């Protein structure tokens, strides 16, 4: 049935038409995954090209759905960088999966806004439950479970988790008076020189001033040096400042560096500092017992986050944020206007997640995570995580076996940092040529001042033959340059 706007009694899409067009969209997505490897991984459009293909103003007359969907193929597809291609090795993965896409579709179908328990009890209770499941599945400390004083919440991103951690820490350190003028000026925070830019952003947003964030030096494996952290804290205290927050990272963005949580945690305990652990990408690895040593010392943490939207096959956006003491977080963020008062909240028997993050409104994100956990099972997730790590270790061996290349640091998990033994300029040329070819997409960083290429292995469908082909292409392009 072709949709004919003239024949409709209203402008809405009827459930029947939704069914028909919904099937067409699901077909389109399934076909997209079938042919994804035929597209250049990195979009080739020029700045402004997509907008030029679009009408200057919004349509006045309704358009048939078929035409709208047709423009996905014609206008949008060329401007897509294919994050779900198995040849995507850039940044960190943002891997998706069938069950997650379908869970997300259902969340859209319900269209609930779960700001309060009362606004859709299932939205809150499923989230609490699934986050409790993950405490066990990832062997996180029991204090992060909702049954005690702690609990977990889904945030949009690790950046939001970092911000909430900083805000809760700021309030706890000032007896919940940091919003009073002048109270924040002397507060100092600490993280390593390798931590993610979202930590600095959180400090800026929290009104603490990026000058008050100390970037602690790292060792040869790009892990924070706890002794230098302790020295910096002591120096600040001696100068009359108020150290209050430390962020450690399990799996830094540049090189997958692993901060020593245990030693950092002890410093935090000694000086009564809030300890946040950012495990955005690498946290998923803890699903496998053999990779849990990277989070030794996590029991010192006041808060912790990892992103199922990076490596746990759960479509963006989905970050799991845990706190050991939910009171500190809620007290920092809660403002209760009259129009949100309700009996369930007043009973004290429910969680209202609106108090656990910056926005009021929230999507039913737990559905997609629940679908993933049930569809894969812990075993399925372990299987794929192990496979990604195995592939990365394999790739590192290939790099070591070719004298033209250098393995910059042994890969702890699924990120391989390497470079051609040549200038930064030549390495940049190598990466640009590979990305221009469309065969694969990888990105760079700077480590010890040198440009380094990053092979980040975590896309859902990346298999051995994709890696072999990628390495072949890298060697081929290298032969043209050195
Ligand atoms: N922390 C680390 C270690 C990351 O690698 C990243 C992103 O790559 C982030 C935080 C930010 O993630 P998000 O986009 O969820 O804010």
Tab-separated table of N, CA, C and O in Angstrom, residues 4 9 14 47 65 92 233 240 253 255 301 367 410 443:
chain	number	residue	atom	x	y	z
A	4	UNK	N	-0.668	7.590	0.622
A	4	UNK	CA	-1.167	8.741	-0.112
A	4	UNK	C	-1.736	9.742	0.885
A	4	UNK	O	-2.813	9.551	1.440
A	9	UNK	N	-7.383	10.460	6.763
A	9	UNK	CA	-8.339	11.277	7.509
A	9	UNK	C	-7.600	12.193	8.494
A	9	UNK	O	-8.169	13.117	9.042
A	14	UNK	N	-1.049	5.775	10.683
A	14	UNK	CA	-1.916	4.805	11.359
A	14	UNK	C	-1.080	3.598	11.792
A	14	UNK	O	-0.002	3.353	11.226
A	47	UNK	N	32.571	19.044	3.432
A	47	UNK	CA	31.754	19.869	4.328
A	47	UNK	C	30.653	20.598	3.552
A	47	UNK	O	30.915	21.191	2.500
A	65	UNK	N	5.992	8.328	2.784
A	65	UNK	CA	7.077	7.716	3.551
A	65	UNK	C	8.138	7.113	2.632
A	65	UNK	O	9.329	7.182	2.917
A	92	UNK	N	37.459	4.608	19.739
A	92	UNK	CA	37.080	3.374	20.414
A	92	UNK	C	35.802	2.924	19.722
A	92	UNK	O	35.092	3.754	19.154
A	233	UNK	N	48.877	16.067	46.149
A	233	UNK	CA	47.833	16.314	47.151
A	233	UNK	C	48.448	17.003	48.383
A	233	UNK	O	47.913	18.004	48.883
A	240	UNK	N	47.127	25.292	51.563
A	240	UNK	CA	45.800	25.727	52.027
A	240	UNK	C	44.679	25.426	51.053
A	240	UNK	O	43.577	25.967	51.170
A	253	UNK	N	42.213	6.501	26.719
A	253	UNK	CA	41.773	6.594	25.333
A	253	UNK	C	42.947	6.507	24.349
A	253	UNK	O	42.857	5.828	23.326
A	255	UNK	N	46.039	5.118	24.717
A	255	UNK	CA	46.862	3.906	24.603
A	255	UNK	C	46.351	2.732	25.423
A	255	UNK	O	47.024	1.719	25.509
A	301	UNK	N	36.782	2.649	45.122
A	301	UNK	CA	36.109	3.700	44.344
A	301	UNK	C	34.803	4.158	44.992
A	301	UNK	O	34.037	3.350	45.517
A	367	UNK	N	16.056	-1.113	28.320
A	367	UNK	CA	15.509	-2.176	27.462
A	367	UNK	C	16.567	-2.759	26.546
A	367	UNK	O	16.684	-3.979	26.409
A	410	UNK	N	52.986	-2.509	24.630
A	410	UNK	CA	52.273	-3.801	24.543
A	410	UNK	C	50.783	-3.585	24.816
A	410	UNK	O	50.436	-2.910	25.792
A	443	UNK	N	42.486	5.771	13.437
A	443	UNK	CA	42.814	7.138	13.850
A	443	UNK	C	44.138	7.135	14.624
A	443	UNK	O	44.737	6.087	14.830
